[in-house]
Short mmCIF file of C-alpha atoms in Angstrom, two decimals:
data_model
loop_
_atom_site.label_atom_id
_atom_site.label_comp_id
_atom_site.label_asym_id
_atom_site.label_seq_id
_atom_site.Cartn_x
_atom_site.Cartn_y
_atom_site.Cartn_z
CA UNK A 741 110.29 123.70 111.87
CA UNK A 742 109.70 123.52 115.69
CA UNK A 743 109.15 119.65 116.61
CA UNK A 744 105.51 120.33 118.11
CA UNK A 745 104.82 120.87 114.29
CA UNK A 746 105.91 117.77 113.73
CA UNK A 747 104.81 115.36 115.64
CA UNK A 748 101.41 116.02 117.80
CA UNK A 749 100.84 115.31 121.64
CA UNK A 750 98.49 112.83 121.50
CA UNK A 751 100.20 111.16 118.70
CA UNK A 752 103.46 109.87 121.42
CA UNK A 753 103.42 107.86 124.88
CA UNK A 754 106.68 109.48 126.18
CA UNK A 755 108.76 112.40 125.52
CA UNK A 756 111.79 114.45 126.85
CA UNK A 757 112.25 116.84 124.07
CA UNK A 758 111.27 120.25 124.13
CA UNK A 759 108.28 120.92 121.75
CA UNK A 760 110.46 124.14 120.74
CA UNK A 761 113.34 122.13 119.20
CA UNK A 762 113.96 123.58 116.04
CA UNK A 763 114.15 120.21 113.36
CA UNK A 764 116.08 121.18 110.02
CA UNK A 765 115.73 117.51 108.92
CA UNK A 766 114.25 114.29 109.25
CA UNK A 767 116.10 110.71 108.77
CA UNK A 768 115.87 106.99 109.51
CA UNK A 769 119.95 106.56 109.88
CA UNK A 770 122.03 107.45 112.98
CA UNK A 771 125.25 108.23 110.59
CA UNK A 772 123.53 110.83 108.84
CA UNK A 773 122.08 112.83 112.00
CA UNK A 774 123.35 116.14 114.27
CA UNK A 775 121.70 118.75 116.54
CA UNK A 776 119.64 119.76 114.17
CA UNK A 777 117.89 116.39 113.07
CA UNK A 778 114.95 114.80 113.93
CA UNK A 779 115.88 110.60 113.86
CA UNK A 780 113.11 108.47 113.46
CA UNK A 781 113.48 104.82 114.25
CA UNK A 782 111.12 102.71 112.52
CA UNK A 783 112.62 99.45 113.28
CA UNK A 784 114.40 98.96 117.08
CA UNK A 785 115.93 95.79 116.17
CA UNK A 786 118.21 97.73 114.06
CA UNK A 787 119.63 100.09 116.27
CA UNK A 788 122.23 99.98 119.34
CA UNK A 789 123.59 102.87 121.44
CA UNK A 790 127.11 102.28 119.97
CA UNK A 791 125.08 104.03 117.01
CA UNK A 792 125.11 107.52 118.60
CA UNK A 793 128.92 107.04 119.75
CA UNK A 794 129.61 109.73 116.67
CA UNK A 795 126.34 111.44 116.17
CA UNK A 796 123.96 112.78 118.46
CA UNK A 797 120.36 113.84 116.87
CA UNK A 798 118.56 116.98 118.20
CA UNK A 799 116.11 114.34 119.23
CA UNK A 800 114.25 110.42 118.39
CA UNK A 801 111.22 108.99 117.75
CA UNK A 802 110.99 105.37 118.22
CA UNK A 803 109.25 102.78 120.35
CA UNK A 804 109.61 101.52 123.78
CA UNK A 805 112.11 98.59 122.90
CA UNK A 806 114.78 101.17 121.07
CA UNK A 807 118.00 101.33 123.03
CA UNK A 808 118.54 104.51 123.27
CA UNK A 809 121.41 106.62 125.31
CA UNK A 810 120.20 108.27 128.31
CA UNK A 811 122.11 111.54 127.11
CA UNK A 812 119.82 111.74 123.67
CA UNK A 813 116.22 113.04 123.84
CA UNK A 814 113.46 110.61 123.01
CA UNK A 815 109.70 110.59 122.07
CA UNK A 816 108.33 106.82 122.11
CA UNK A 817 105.53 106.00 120.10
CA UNK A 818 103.06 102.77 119.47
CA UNK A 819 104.19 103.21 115.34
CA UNK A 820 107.27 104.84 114.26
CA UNK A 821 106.21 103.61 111.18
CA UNK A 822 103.36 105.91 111.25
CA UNK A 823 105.26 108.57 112.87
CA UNK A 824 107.74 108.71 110.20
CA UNK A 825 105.32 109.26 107.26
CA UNK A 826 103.51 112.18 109.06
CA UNK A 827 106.89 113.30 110.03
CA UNK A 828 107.44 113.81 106.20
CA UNK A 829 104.25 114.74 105.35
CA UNK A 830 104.53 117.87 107.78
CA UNK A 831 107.75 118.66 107.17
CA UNK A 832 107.42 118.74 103.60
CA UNK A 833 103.92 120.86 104.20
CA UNK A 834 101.86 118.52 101.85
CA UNK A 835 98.38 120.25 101.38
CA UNK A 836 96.88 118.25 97.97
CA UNK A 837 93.20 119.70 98.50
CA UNK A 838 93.52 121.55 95.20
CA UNK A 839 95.12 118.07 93.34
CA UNK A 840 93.01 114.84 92.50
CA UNK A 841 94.94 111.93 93.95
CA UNK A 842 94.68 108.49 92.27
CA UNK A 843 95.92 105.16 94.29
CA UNK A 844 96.02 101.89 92.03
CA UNK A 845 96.44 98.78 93.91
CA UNK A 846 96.50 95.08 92.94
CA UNK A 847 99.24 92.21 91.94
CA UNK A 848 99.03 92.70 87.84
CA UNK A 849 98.11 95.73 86.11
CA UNK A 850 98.59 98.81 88.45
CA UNK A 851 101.45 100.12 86.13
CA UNK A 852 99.48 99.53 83.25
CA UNK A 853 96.26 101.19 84.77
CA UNK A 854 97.96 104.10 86.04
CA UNK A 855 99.82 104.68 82.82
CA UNK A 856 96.70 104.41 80.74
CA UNK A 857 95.31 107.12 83.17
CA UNK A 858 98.40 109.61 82.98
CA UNK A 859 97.72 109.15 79.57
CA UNK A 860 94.45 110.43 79.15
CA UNK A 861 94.73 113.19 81.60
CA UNK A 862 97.57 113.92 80.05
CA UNK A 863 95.56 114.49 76.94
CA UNK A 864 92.54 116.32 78.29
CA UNK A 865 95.08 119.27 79.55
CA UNK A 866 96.19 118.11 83.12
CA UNK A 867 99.20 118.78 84.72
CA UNK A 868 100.14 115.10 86.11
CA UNK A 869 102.73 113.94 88.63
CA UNK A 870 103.02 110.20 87.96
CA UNK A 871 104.71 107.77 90.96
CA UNK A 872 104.87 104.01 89.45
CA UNK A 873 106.92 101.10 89.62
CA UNK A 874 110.84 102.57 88.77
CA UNK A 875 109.72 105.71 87.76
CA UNK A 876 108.62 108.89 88.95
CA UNK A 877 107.39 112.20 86.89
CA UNK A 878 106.34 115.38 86.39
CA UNK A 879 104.43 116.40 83.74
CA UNK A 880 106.24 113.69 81.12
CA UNK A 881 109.69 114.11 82.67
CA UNK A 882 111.82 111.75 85.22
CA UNK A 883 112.71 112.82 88.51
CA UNK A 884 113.59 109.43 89.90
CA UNK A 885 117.63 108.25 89.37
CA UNK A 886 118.11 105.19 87.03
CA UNK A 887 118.67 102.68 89.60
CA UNK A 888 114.82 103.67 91.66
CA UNK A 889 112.63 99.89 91.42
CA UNK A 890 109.89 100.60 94.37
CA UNK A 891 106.60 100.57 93.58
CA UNK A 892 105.51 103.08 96.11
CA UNK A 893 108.80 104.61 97.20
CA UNK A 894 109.37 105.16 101.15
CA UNK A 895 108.21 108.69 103.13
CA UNK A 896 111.71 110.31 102.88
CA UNK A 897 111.40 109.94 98.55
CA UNK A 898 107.24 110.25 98.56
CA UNK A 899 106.79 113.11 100.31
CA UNK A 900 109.57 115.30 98.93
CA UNK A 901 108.11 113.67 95.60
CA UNK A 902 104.33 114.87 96.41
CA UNK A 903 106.15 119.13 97.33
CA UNK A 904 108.16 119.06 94.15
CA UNK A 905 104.32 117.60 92.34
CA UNK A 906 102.89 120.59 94.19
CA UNK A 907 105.59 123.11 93.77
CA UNK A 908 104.75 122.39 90.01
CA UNK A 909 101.02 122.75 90.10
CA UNK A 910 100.19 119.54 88.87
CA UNK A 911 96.78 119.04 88.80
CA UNK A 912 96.67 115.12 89.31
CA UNK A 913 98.65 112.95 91.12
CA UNK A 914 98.55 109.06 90.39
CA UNK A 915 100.55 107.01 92.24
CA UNK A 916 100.56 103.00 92.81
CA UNK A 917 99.88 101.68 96.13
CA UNK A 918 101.63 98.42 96.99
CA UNK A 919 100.70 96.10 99.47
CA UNK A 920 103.95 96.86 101.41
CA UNK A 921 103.44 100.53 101.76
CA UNK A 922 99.88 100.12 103.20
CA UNK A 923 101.02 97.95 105.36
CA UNK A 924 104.54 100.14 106.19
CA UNK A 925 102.08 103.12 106.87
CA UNK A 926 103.88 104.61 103.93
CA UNK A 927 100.91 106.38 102.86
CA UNK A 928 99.30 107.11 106.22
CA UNK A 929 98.84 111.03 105.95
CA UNK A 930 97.06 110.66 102.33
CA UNK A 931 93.50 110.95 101.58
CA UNK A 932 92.69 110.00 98.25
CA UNK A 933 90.26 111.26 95.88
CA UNK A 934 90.03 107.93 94.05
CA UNK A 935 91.07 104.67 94.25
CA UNK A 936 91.52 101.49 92.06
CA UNK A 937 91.25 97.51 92.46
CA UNK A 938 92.84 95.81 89.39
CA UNK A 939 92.42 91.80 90.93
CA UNK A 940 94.59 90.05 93.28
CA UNK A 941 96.22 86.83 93.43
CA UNK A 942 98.92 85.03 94.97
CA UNK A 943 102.13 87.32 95.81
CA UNK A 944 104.45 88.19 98.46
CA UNK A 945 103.97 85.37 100.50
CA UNK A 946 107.96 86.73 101.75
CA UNK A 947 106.21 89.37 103.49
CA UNK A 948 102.18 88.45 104.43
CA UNK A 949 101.54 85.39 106.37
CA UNK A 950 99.01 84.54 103.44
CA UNK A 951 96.78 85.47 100.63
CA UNK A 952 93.55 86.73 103.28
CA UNK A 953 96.61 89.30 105.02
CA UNK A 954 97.58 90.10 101.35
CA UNK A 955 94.03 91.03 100.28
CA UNK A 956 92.75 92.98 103.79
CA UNK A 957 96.21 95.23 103.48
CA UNK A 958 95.07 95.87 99.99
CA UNK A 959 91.94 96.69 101.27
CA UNK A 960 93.25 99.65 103.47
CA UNK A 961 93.61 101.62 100.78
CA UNK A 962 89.86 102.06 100.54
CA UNK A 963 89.34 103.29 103.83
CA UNK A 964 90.79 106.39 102.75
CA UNK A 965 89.06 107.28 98.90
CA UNK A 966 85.57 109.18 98.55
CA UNK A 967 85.11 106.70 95.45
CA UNK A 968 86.52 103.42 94.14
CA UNK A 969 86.51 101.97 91.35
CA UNK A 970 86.58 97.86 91.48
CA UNK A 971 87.23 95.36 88.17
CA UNK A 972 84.49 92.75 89.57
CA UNK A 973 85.60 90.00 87.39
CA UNK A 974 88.16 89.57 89.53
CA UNK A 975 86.70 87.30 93.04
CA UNK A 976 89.26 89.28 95.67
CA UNK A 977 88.03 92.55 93.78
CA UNK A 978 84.57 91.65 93.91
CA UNK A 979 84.54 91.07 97.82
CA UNK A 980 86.70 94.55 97.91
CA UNK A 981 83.53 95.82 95.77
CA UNK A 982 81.29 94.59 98.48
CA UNK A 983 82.74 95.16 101.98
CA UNK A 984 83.54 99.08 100.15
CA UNK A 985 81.83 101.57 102.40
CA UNK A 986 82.14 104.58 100.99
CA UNK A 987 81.15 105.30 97.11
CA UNK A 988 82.25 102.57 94.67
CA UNK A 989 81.84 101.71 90.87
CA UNK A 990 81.93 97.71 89.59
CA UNK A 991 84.00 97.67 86.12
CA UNK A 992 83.39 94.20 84.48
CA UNK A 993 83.27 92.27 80.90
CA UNK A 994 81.64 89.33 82.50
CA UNK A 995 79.96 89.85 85.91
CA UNK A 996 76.88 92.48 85.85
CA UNK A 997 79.11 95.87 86.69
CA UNK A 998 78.08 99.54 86.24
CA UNK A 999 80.57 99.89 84.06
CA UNK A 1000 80.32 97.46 81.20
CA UNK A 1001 82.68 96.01 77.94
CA UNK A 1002 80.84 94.29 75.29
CA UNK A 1003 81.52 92.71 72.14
CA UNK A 1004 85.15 92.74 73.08
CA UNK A 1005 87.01 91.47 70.34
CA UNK A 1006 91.36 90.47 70.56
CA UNK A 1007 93.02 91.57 67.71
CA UNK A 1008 96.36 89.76 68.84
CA UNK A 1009 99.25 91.44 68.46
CA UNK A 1010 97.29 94.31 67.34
CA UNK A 1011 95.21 94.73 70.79
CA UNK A 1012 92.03 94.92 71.01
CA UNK A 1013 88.81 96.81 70.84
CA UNK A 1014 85.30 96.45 73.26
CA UNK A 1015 82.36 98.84 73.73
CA UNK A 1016 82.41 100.71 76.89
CA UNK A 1017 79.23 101.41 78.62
CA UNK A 1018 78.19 103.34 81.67
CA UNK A 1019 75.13 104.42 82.52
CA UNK A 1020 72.86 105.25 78.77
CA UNK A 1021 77.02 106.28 77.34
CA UNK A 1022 78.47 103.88 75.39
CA UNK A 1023 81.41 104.35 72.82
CA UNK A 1024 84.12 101.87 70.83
CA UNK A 1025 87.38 102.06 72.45
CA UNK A 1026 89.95 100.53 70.43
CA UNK A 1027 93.08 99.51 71.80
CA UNK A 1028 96.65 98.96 70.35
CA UNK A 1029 98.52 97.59 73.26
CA UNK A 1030 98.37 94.26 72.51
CA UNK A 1031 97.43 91.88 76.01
CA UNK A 1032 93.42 90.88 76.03
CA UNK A 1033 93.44 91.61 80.19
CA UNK A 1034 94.59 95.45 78.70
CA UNK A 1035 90.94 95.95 78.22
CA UNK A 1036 90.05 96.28 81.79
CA UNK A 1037 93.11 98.04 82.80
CA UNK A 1038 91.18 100.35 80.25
CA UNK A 1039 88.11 100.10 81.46
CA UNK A 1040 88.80 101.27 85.11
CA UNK A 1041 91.16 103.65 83.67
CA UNK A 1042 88.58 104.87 81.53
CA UNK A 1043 85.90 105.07 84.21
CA UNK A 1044 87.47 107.40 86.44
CA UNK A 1045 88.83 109.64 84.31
CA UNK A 1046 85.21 110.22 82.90
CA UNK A 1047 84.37 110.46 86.44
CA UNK A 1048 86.62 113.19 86.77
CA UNK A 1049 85.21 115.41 83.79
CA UNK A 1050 87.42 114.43 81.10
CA UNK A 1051 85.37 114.06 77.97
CA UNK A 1052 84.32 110.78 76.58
CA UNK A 1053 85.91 111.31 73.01
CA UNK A 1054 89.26 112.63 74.58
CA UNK A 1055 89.26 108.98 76.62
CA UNK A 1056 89.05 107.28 73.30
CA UNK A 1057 91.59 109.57 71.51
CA UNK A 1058 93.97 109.42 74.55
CA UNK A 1059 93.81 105.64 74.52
CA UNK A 1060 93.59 104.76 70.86
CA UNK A 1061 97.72 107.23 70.36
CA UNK A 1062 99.02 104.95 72.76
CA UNK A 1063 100.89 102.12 70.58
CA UNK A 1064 103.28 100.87 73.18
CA UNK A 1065 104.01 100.82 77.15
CA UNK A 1066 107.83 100.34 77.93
CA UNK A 1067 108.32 96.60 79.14
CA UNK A 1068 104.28 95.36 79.08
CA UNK A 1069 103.71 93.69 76.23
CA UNK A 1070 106.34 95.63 74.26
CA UNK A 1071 107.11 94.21 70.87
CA UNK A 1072 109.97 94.17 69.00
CA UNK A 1073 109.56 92.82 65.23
CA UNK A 1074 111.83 91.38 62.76
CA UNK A 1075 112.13 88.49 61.59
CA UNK A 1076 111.50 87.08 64.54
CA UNK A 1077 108.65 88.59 67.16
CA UNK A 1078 110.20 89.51 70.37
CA UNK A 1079 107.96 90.65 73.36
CA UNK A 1080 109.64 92.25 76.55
CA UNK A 1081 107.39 91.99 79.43
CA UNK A 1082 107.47 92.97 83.53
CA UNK A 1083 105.38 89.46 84.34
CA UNK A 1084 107.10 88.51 87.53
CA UNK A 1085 103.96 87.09 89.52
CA UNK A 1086 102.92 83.65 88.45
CA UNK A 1087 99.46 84.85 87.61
CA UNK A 1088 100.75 87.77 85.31
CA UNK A 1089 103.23 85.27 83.87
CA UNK A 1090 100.50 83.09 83.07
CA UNK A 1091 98.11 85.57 81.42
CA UNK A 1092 100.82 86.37 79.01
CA UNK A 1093 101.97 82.86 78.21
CA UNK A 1094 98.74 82.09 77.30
CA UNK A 1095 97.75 84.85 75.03
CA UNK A 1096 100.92 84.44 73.49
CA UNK A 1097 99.83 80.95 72.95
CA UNK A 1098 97.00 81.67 71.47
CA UNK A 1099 99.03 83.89 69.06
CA UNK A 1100 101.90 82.01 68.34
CA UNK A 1101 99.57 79.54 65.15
CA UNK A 1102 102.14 77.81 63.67
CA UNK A 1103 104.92 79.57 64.82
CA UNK A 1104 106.84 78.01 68.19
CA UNK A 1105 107.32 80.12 71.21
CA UNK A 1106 110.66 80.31 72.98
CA UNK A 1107 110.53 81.98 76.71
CA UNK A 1108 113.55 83.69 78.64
CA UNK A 1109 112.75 83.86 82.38
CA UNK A 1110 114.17 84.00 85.69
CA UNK A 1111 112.45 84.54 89.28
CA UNK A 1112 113.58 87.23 91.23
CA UNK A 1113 115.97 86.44 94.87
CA UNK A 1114 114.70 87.81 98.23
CA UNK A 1115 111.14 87.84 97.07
CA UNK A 1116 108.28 85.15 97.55
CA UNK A 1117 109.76 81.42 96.58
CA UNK A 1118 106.80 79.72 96.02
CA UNK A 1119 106.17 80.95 92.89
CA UNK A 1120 108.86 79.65 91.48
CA UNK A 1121 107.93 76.16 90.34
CA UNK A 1122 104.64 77.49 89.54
CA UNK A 1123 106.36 79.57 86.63
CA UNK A 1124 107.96 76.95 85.74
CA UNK A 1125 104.70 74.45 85.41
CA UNK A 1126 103.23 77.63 83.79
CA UNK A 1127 106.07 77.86 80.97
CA UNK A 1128 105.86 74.14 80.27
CA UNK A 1129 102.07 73.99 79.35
CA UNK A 1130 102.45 76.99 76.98
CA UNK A 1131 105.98 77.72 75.61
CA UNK A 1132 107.62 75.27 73.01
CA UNK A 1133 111.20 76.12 74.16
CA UNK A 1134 112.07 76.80 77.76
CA UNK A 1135 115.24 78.92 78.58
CA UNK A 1136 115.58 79.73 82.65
CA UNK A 1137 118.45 82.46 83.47
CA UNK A 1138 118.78 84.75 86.34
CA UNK A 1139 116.42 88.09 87.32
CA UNK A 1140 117.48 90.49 90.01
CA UNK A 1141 118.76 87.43 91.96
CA UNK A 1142 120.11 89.88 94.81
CA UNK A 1143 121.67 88.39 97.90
CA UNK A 1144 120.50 85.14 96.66
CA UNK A 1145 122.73 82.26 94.73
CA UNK A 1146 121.47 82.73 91.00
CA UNK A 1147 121.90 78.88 90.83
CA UNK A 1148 119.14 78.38 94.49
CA UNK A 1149 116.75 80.64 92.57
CA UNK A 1150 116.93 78.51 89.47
CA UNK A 1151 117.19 75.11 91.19
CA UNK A 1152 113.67 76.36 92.81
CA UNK A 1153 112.52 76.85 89.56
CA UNK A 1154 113.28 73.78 87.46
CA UNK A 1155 111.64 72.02 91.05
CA UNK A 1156 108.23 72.44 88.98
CA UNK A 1157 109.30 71.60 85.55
CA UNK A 1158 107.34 67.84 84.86
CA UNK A 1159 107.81 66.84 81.20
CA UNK A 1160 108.95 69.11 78.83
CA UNK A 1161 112.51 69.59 78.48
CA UNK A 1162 114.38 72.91 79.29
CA UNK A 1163 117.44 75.10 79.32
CA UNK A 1164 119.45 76.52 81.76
CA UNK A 1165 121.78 79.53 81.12
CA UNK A 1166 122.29 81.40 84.30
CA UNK A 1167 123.91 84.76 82.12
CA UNK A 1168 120.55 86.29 81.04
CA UNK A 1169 122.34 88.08 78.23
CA UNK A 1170 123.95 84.76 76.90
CA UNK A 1171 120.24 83.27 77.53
CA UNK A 1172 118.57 85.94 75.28
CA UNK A 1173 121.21 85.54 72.17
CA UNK A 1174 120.75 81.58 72.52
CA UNK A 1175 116.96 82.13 72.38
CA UNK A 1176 117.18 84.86 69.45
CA UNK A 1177 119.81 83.14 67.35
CA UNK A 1178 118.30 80.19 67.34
CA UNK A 1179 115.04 80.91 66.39
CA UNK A 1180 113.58 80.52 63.38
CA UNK A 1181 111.62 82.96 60.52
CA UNK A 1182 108.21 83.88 62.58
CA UNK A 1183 108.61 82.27 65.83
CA UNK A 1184 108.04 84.39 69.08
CA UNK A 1185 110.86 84.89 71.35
CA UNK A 1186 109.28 86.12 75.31
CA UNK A 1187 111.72 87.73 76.99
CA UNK A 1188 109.95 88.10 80.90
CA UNK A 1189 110.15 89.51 84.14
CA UNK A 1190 112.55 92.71 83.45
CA UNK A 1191 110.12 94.75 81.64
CA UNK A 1192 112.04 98.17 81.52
CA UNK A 1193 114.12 97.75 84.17
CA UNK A 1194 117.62 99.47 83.18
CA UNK A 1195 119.43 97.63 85.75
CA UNK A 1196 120.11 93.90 87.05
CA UNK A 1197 120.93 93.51 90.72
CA UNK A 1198 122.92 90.88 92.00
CA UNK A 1199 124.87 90.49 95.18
CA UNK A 1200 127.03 93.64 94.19
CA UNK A 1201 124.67 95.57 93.94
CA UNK A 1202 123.12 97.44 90.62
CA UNK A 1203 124.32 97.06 87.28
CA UNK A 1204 123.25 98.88 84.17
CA UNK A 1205 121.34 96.63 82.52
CA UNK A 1206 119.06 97.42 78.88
CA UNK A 1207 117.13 94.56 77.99
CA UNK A 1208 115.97 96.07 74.91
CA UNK A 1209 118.96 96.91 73.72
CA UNK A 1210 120.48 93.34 74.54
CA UNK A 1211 117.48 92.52 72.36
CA UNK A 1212 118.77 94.64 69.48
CA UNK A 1213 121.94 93.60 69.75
CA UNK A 1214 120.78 89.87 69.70
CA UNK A 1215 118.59 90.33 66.45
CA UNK A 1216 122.03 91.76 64.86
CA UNK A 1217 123.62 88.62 65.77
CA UNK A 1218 120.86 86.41 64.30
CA UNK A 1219 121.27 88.15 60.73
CA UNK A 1220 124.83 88.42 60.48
CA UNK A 1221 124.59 83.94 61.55
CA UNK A 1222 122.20 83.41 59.08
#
């Protein structure tokens, strides 16, 4: 592909490279570059000329403060950021005019949300390419490697995802949209047919300067739907709803919406069930994913698939088969409940505490959690403040502590702890078996912050890592002590 195709004239400052250069591929690191290759920079701090001692690119994009050898062709641009995810898009010749795209954006419930959605499209006779938090699919099968955790992956993985997604004639694409890649240009070229506001609260503070930067990236996403779809109950959401200019839908239980649930009833660890109403429709959806906040990742769910022509009944049949989502909520019985759960932002930690709560009767409630290192810090004594007003045993153990000391993450931690006594047991495998073994007949064991996840990271790097299977293993342990 010649580089004029690539990258546009109005789109650089400055360039020495001939707009004939043939570019067989595109990359972000000098080591993996010849004549051939287009680099992109998207961050000059992390480049030096020593870089192109070995090998010299057919030609880079970066910006004005790249150091750069004299001897290497250059195009400078305001955003390589930018640059780089049209670089991808064009290479890759994405052209989804013939595919419904879905974005999902928020802090809790985007996996959820766009699950529930592959789901029903899935049973209404779509073809659907699915790109969600570790895990990326085709029509029900992986394509990401074990080790993938983004929740919107970077240009060089999304695009080639999107042409492989187009290559198979999906007919719906629905993809998560964090906070990071709107704000990394990471999704730049897209246009979206629809997008999705779950709620928003407190997160990332490691990366936005605060919760009003957090909230307007989110809102980017909207700039670029023809319709939206907004849970209102939900304050950030609601003011999303509002400053919306193009065409939107409100989804609420509580606030007036044009999407309505009533008589929404929680059936524990059973789920629950509401009446959905839009418009003069209205039908009982019945849910059996436990979690009482499921019902509006249903709802919005629910609201554009109708939207999109799939037929009311199939939306109820679609989401009344689905019995489990790997890591939210999941439950594990025996004679002891165990739920496995993703909840690593305060406020989804605290939405599940407390419906567990609320479930547990007369039965205590043990939680395993850890906070994970490199990511925001101040929500670590809020989990723990959260643990202590609902859980009747308190274990703390590591999570993904990365570069991070395990034992900094967890002294940050036990910082919000006030009264109620606690454990510490930095192995999270010997921290699940001491929670497990120990319990007795009918309490509830909450396992949180992994969900899925088949790895653990530390400062090695990845590790296979099956918390459900520890889980197992655990429960085997607890019979053969008893």
């Amino acid at each position: 592909m010649k580089i004029s195709e690539i990258i546009y004239r109005d789109e650089y400052i400055f360039s020495q490279v001939n707009e004939s250069t043939d570019i067989n591929k595109i990359t972000t690191s000098p080591t993996d570059a010849d004549e051939t290759t287009l680099l992109i920079i998207p961050n000059s701090k992390n480049i030096s000329k020593a870089a192109f001692e070995e090998n010299r690119p057919a030609a880079v994009i970066c910006d004005a403060k790249a150091i750069i050898p004299d001897s290497v062709p250059k195009i400078i641009v305001d955003n390589p950021r930018l640059a780089l995810s049209y670089a991808y898009y064009r290479f890759e010749e994405i052209d989804l005019n013939n595919i419904k795209l879905i974005g999902v954006t928020g802090t809790n419930g985007k996996t959820t949300t766009a699950t529930f959605i592959k789901e029903i499209l899935d049973y209404s006779g779509y073809k659907v390419g699915f790109i969600g938090t570790g895990k990326i699919e085709i029509g029900g099968e992986c394509i990401s490697d074990k080790n993938y955790s983004m929740t919107t992956p970077d240009p060089s993985l999304l695009y080639k995802a999107l042409k492989k997604m187009l290559q198979a004639d999906c007919d719906a694409i629905v993809m998560e949209v964090s906070s990071h890649s709107l704000a990394l240009e990471k999704v730049a070229p897209l246009k979206f047919d629809y997008g999705i506001f779950t709620n928003l609260s407190q997160e990332h503070t490691d990366f936005h300067s605060d919760i009003e930067d957090y909230f307007l990236t989110k809102c980017r996403l909207f700039t670029r739907c023809k319709k939206s779809f907004f849970n209102v109950d939900d304050k950030y959401a609601r003011r999303a709803y509002s400053d919306c200019q193009s065409q939107k839908v409100s989804v609420g239980a509580l606030w007036d919406a044009d999407v309505r649930a009533k008589n929404v009833e929680n059936l524990g660890f059973l789920g629950s069930s509401y009446i959905y109403q839009w418009e003069s429709y209205s039908c009982k959806i019945e849910l059996n994913v436990a979690g009482i906040y499921n019902v509006y990742n249903s709802m919005l769910a629910s609201a554009v698939c109708i939207d999109m022509g799939c037929r009311p009944c199939d939306v109820k049949a679609a989401l009344s088969k689905i019995t489990a989502l790997p890591g939210r909520f999941e439950i594990i019985n025996d004679e002891i409940t165990v739920i496995i759960d993703y909840a690593h932002t305060d406020s989804a930690f605290y939405n599940i505490m407390k419906e567990l709560n609320n479930l547990k009767g007369s039965s205590s409630l043990c939680v395993v959690f850890g906070c994970g290192g490199e990511r925001d810090k101040s929500k670590r004594p809020r989990m723990a403040e959260i643990s202590e007003n609902f859980a009747d045993r308190i274990i703390v153990t590591e999570d993904n502590s990365r570069k991070e000391n395990p034992k900094d993450i967890i002294c940050d931690i036990i910082r919000g702890f006030k009264n109620k006594s606690f454990t510490v047991c930095e192995n999270r495998v010997s921290a699940i078996e001491e929670a497990i073994i120990n319990a007795n007949c009918g309490d509830i064991v909450a396992v949180i912050g992994k969900g899925a996840e088949k790895y653990n990271i530390d400062n090695n790097g990845y590790h296979d890592f099956d918390e459900k299977e520890i889980i197992k293993s655990a429960l085997k342990k607890r019979k053969a002590a008893l």
